N, CA, C and O atoms as a CHARMM CRD file, in Angstrom:
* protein
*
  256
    1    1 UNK  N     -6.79800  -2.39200   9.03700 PROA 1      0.00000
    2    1 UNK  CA    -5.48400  -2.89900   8.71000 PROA 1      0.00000
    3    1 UNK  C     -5.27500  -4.30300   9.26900 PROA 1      0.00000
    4    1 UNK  O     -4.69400  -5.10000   8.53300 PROA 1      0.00000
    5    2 UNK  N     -5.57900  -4.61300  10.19000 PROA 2      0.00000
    6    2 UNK  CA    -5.18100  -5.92200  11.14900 PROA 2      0.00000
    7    2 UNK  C     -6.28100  -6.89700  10.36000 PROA 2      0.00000
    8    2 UNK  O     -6.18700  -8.11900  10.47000 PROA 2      0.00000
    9    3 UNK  N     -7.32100  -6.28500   9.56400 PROA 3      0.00000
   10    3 UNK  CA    -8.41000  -7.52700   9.08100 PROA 3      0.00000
   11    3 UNK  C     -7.45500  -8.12000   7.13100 PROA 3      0.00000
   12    3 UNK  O     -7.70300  -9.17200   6.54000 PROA 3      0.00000
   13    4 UNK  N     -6.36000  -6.91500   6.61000 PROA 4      0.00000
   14    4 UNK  CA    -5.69700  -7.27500   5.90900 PROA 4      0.00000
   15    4 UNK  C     -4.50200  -8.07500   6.42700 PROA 4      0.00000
   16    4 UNK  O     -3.94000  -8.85700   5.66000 PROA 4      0.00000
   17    5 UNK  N     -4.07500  -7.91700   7.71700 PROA 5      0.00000
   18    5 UNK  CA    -2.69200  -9.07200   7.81700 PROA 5      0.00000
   19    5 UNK  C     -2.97600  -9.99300   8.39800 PROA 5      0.00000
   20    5 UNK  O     -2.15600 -10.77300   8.88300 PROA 5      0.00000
   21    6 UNK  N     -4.47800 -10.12200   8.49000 PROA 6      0.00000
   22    6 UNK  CA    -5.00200 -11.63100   8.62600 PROA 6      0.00000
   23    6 UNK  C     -5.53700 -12.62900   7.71800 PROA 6      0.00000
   24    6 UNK  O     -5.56700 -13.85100   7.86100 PROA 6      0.00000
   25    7 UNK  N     -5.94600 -11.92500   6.78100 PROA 7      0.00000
   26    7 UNK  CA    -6.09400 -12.45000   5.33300 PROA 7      0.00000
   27    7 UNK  C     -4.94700 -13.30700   5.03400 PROA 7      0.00000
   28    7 UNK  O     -3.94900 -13.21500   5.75000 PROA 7      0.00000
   29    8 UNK  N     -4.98300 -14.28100   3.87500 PROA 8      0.00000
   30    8 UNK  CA    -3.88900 -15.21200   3.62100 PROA 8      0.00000
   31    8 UNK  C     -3.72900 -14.29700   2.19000 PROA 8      0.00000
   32    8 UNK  O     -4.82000 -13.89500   1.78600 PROA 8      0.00000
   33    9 UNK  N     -2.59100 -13.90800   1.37100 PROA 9      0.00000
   34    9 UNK  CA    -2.35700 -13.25400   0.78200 PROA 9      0.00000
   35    9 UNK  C     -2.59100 -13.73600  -0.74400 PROA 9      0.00000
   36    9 UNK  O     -2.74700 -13.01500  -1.73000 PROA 9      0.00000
   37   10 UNK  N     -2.56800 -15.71100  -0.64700 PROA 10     0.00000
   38   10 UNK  CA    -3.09500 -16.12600  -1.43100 PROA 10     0.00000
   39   10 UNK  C     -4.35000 -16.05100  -1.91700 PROA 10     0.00000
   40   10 UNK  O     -4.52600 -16.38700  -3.08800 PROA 10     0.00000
   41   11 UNK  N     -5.50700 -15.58000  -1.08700 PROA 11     0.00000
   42   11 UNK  CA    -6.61300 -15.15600  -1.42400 PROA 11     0.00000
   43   11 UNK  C     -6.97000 -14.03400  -2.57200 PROA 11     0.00000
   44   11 UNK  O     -6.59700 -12.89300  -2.29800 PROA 11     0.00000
   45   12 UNK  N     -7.50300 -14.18200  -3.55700 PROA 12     0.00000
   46   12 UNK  CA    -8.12200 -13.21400  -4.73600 PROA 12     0.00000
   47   12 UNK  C     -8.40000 -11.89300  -3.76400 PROA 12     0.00000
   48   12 UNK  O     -7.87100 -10.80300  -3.98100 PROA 12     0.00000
   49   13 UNK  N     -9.53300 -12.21600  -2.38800 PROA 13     0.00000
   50   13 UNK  CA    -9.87800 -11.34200  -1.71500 PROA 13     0.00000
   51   13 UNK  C     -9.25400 -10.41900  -1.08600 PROA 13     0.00000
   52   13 UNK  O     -9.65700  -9.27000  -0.90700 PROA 13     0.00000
   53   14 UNK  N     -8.13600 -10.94000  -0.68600 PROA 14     0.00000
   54   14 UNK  CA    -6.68100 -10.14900   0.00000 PROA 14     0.00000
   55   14 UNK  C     -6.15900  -9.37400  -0.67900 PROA 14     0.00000
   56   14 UNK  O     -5.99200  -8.21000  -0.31300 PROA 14     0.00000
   57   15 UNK  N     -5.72400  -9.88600  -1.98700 PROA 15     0.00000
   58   15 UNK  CA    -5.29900  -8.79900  -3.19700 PROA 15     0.00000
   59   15 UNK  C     -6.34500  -8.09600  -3.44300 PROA 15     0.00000
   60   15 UNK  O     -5.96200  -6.96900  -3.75900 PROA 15     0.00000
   61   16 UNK  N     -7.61500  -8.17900  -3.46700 PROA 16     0.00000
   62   16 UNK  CA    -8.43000  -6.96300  -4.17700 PROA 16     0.00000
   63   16 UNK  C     -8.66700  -5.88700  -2.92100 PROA 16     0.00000
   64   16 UNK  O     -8.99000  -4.72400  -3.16200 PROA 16     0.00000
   65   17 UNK  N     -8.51100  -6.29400  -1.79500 PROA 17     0.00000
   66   17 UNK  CA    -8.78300  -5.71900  -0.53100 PROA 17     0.00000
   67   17 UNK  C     -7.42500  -4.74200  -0.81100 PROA 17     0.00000
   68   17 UNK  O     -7.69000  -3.57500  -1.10300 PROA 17     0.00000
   69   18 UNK  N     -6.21000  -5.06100  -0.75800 PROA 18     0.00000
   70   18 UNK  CA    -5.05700  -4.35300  -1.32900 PROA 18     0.00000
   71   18 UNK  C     -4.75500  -3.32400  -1.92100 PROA 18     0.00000
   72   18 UNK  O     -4.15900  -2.31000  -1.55700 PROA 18     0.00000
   73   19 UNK  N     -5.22200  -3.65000  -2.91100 PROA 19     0.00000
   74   19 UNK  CA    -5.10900  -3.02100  -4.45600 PROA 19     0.00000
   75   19 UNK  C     -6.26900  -1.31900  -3.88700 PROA 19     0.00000
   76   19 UNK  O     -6.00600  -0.13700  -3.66700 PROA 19     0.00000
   77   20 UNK  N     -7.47100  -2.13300  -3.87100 PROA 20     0.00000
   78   20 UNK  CA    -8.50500  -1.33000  -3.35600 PROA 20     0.00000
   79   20 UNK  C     -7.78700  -0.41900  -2.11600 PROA 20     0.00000
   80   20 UNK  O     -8.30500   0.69800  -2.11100 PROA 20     0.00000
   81   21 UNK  N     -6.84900  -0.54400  -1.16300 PROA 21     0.00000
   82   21 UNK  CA    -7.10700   0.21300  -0.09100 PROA 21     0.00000
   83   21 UNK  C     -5.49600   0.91700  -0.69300 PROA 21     0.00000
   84   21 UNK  O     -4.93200   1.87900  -0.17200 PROA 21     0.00000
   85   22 UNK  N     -5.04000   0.20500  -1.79900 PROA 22     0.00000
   86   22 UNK  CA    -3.70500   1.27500  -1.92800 PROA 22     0.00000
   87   22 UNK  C     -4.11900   2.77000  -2.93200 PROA 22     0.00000
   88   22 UNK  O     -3.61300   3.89200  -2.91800 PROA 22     0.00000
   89   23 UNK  N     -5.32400   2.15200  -3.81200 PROA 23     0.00000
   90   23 UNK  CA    -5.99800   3.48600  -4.74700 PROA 23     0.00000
   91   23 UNK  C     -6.60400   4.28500  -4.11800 PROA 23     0.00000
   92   23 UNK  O     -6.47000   5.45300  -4.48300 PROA 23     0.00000
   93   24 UNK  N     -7.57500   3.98600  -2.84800 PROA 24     0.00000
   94   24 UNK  CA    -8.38800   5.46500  -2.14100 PROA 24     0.00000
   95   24 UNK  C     -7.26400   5.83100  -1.00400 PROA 24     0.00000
   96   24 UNK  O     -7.48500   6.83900  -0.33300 PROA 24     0.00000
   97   25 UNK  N     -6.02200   5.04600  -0.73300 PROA 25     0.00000
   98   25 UNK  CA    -5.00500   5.93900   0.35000 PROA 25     0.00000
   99   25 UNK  C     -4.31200   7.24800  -1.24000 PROA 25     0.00000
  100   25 UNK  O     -3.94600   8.38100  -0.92900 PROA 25     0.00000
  101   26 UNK  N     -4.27400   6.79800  -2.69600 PROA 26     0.00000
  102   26 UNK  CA    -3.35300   7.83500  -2.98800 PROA 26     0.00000
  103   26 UNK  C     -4.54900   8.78000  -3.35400 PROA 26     0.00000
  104   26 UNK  O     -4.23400   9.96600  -3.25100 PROA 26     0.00000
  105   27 UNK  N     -5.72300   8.58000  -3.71900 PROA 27     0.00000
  106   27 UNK  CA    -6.67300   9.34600  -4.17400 PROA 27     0.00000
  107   27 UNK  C     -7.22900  10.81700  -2.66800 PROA 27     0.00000
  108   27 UNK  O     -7.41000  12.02900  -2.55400 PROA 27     0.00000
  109   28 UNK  N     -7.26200   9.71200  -1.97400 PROA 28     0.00000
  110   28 UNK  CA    -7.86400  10.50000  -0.70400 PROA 28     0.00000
  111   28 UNK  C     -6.18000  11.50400  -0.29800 PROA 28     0.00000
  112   28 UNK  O     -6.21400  12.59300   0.27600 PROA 28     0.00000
  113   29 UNK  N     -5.43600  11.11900  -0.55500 PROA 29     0.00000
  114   29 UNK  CA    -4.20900  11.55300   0.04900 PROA 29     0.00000
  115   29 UNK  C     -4.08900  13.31300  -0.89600 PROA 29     0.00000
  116   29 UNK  O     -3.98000  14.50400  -0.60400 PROA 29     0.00000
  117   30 UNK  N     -4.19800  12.43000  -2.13700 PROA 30     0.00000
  118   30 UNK  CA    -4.85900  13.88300  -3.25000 PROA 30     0.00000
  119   30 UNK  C     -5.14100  14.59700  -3.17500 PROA 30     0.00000
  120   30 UNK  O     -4.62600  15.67700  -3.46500 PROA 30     0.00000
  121   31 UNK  N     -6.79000  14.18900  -2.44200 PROA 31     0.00000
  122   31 UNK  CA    -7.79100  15.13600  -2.19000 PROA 31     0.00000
  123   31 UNK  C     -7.10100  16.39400  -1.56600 PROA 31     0.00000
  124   31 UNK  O     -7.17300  17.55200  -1.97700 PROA 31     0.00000
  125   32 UNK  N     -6.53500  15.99800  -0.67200 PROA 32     0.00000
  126   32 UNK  CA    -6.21400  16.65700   0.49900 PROA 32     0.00000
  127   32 UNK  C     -4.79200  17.22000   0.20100 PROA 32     0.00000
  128   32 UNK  O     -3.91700  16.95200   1.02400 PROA 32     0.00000
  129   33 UNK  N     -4.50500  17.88500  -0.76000 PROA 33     0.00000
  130   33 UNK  CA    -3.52400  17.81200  -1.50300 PROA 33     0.00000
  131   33 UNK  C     -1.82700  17.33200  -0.26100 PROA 33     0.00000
  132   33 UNK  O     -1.17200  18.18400   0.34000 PROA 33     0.00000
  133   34 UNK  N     -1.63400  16.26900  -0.23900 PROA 34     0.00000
  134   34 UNK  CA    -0.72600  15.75300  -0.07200 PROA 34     0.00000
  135   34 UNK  C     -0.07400  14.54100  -0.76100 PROA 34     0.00000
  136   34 UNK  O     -0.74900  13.80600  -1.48000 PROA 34     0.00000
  137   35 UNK  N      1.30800  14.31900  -0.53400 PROA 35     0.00000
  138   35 UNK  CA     2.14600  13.48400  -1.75700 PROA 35     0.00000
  139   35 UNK  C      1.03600  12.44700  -1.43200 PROA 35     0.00000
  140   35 UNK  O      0.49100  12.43700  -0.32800 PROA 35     0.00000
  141   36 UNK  N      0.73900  11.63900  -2.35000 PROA 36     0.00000
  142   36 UNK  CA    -0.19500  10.78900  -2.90000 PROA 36     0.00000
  143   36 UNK  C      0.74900   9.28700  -2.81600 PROA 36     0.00000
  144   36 UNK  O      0.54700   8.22300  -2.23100 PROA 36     0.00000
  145   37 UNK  N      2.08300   9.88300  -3.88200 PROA 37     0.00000
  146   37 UNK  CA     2.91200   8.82000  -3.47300 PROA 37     0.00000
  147   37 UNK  C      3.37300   8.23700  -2.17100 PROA 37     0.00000
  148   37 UNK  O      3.15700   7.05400  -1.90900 PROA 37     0.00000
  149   38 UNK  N      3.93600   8.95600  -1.43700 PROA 38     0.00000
  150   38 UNK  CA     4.17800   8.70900   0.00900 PROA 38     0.00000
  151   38 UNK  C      3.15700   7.79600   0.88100 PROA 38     0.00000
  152   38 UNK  O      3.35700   6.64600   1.27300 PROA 38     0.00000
  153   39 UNK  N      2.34200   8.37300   1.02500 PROA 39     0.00000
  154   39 UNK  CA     0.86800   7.51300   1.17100 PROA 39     0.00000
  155   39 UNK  C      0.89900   5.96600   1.28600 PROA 39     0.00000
  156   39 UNK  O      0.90300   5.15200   2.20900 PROA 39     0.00000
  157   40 UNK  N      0.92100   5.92500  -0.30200 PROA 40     0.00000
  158   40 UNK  CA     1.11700   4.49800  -1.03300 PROA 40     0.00000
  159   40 UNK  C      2.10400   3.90000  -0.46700 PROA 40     0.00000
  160   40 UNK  O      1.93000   2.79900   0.05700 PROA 40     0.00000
  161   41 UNK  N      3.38600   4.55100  -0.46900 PROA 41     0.00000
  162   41 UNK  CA     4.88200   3.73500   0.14300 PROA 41     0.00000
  163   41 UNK  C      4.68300   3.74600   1.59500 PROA 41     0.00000
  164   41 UNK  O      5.13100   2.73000   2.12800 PROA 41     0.00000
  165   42 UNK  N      4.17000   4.55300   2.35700 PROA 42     0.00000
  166   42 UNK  CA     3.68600   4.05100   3.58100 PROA 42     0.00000
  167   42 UNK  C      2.81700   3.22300   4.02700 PROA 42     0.00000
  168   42 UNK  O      3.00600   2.52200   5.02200 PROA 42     0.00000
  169   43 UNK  N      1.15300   3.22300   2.91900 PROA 43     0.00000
  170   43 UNK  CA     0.62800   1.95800   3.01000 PROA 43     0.00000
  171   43 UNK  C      0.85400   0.40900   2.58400 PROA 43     0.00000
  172   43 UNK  O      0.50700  -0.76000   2.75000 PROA 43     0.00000
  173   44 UNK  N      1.18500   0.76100   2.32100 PROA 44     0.00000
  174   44 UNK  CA     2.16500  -0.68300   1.57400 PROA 44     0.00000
  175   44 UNK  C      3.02000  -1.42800   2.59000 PROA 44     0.00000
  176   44 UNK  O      2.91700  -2.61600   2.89700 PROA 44     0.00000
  177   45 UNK  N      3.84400  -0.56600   3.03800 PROA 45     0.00000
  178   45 UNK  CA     4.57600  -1.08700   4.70500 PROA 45     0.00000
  179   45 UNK  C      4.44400  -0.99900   5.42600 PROA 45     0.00000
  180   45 UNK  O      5.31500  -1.03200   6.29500 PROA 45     0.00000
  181   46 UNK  N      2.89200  -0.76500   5.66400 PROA 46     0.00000
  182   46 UNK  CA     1.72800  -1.38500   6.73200 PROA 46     0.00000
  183   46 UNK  C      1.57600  -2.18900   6.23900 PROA 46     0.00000
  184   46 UNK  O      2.43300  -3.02600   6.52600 PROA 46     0.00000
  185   47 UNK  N      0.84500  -2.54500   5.49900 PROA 47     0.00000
  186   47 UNK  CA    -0.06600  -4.03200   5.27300 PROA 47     0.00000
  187   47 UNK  C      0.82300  -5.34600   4.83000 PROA 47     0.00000
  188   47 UNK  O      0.41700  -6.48600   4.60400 PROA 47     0.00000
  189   48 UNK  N      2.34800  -4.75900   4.76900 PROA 48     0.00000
  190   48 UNK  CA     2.93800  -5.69200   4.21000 PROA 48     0.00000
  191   48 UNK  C      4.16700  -5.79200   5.72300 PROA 48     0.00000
  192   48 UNK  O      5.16200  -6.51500   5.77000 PROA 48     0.00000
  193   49 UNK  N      3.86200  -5.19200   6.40300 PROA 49     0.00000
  194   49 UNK  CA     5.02900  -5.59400   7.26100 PROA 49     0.00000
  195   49 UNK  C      5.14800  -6.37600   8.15300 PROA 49     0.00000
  196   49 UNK  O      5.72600  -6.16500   9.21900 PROA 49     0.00000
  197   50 UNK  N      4.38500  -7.78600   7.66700 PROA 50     0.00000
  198   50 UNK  CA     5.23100  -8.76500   8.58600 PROA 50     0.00000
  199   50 UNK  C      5.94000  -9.59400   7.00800 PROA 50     0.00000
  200   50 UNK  O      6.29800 -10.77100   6.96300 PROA 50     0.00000
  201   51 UNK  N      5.97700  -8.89300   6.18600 PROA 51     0.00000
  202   51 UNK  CA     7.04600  -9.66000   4.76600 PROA 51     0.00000
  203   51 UNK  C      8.09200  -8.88100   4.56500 PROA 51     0.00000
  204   51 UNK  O      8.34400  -7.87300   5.22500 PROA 51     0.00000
  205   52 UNK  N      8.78800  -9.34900   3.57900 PROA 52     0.00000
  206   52 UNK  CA     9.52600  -8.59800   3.31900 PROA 52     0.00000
  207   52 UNK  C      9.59700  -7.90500   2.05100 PROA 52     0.00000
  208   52 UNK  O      9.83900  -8.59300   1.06000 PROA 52     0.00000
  209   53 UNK  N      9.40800  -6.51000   1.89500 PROA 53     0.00000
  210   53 UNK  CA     9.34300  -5.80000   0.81400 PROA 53     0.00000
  211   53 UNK  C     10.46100  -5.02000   0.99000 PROA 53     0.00000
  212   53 UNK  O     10.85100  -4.36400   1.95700 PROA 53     0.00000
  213   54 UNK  N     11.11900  -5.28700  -0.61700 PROA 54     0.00000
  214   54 UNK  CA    12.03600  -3.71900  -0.78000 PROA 54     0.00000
  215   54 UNK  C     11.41000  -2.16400  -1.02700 PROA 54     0.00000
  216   54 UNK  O     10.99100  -1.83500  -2.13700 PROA 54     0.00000
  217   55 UNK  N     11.39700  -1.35400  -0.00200 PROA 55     0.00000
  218   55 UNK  CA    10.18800  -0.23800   0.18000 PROA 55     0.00000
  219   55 UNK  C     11.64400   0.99100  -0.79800 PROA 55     0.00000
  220   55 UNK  O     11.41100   1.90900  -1.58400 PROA 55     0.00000
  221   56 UNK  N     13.12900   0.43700  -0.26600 PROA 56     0.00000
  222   56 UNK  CA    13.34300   1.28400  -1.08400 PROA 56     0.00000
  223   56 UNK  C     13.67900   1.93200  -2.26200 PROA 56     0.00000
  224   56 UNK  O     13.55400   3.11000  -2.59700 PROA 56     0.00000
  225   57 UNK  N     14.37100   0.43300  -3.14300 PROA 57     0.00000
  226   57 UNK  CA    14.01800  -0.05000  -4.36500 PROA 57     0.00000
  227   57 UNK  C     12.39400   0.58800  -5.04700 PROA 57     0.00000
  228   57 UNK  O     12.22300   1.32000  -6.02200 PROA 57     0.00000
  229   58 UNK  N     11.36500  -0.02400  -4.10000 PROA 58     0.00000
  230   58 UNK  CA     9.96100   0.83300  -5.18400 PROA 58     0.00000
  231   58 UNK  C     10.27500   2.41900  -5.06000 PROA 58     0.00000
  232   58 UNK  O     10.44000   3.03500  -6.11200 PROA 58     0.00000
  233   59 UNK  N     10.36400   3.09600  -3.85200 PROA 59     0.00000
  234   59 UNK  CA    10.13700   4.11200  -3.87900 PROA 59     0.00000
  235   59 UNK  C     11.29300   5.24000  -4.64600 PROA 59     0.00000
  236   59 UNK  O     11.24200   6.46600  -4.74500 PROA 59     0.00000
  237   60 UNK  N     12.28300   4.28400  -5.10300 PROA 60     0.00000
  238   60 UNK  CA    12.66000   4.76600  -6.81100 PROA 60     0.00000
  239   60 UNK  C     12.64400   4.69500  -7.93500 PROA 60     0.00000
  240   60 UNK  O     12.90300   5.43100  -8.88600 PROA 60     0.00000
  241   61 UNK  N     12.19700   3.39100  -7.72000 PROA 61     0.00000
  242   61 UNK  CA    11.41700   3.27200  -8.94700 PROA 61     0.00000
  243   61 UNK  C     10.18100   4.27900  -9.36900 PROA 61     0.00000
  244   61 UNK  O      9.98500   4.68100 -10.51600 PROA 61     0.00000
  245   62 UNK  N      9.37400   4.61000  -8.19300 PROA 62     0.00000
  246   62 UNK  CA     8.57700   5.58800  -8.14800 PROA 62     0.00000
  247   62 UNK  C      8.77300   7.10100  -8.53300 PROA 62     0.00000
  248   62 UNK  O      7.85100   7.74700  -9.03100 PROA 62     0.00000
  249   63 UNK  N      9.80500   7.54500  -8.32500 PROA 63     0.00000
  250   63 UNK  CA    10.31700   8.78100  -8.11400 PROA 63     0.00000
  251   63 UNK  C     10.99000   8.83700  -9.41900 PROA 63     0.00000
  252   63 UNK  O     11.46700   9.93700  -9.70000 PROA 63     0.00000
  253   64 UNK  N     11.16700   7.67400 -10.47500 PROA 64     0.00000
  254   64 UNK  CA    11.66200   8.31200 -11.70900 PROA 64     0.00000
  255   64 UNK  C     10.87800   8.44900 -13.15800 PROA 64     0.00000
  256   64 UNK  O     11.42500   9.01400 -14.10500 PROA 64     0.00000
C-alpha cells in the first residue's frame, strides 16, 4: 500500500497498479465468500486517503 501512495497518480503505472489491486481485493474477497463490494470501498480509501474521495456518494452508487 505505501509503494501505491508514493506513486504520482499521474503515472499510467499508478493507475494500472490501482485498477489491478482494486480487481484481486473484490475477486479474492469472493473467493472467500465475503462482500466483494465492501472490499473495494475500503480499498479505495486506503490508497486514496491522502485525497479526497466521495466514499459515500460511490458506495451508492454501488448499492443500486
Amino acid at each position: 500500500m505505501t509503494l501505491l501512495k508514493m506513486m504520482p497518480f499521474g503515472s499510467d503505472s499508478a493507475i494500472v497498479c490501482v485498477v489491478c489491486g482494486t480487481y484481486l481485493t473484490f475477486f479474492l474477497l469472493e473467493a472467500f465468500n465475503s462482500s466483494g463490494v465492501t472490499g473495494v470501498i475500503a480499498y479505495t480509501m486506503v490508497v486514496t486517503s491522502n485525497r479526497i474521495v466521495s466514499c459515500t456518494e460511490m458506495e451508492a452508487a454501488l448499492e443500486e
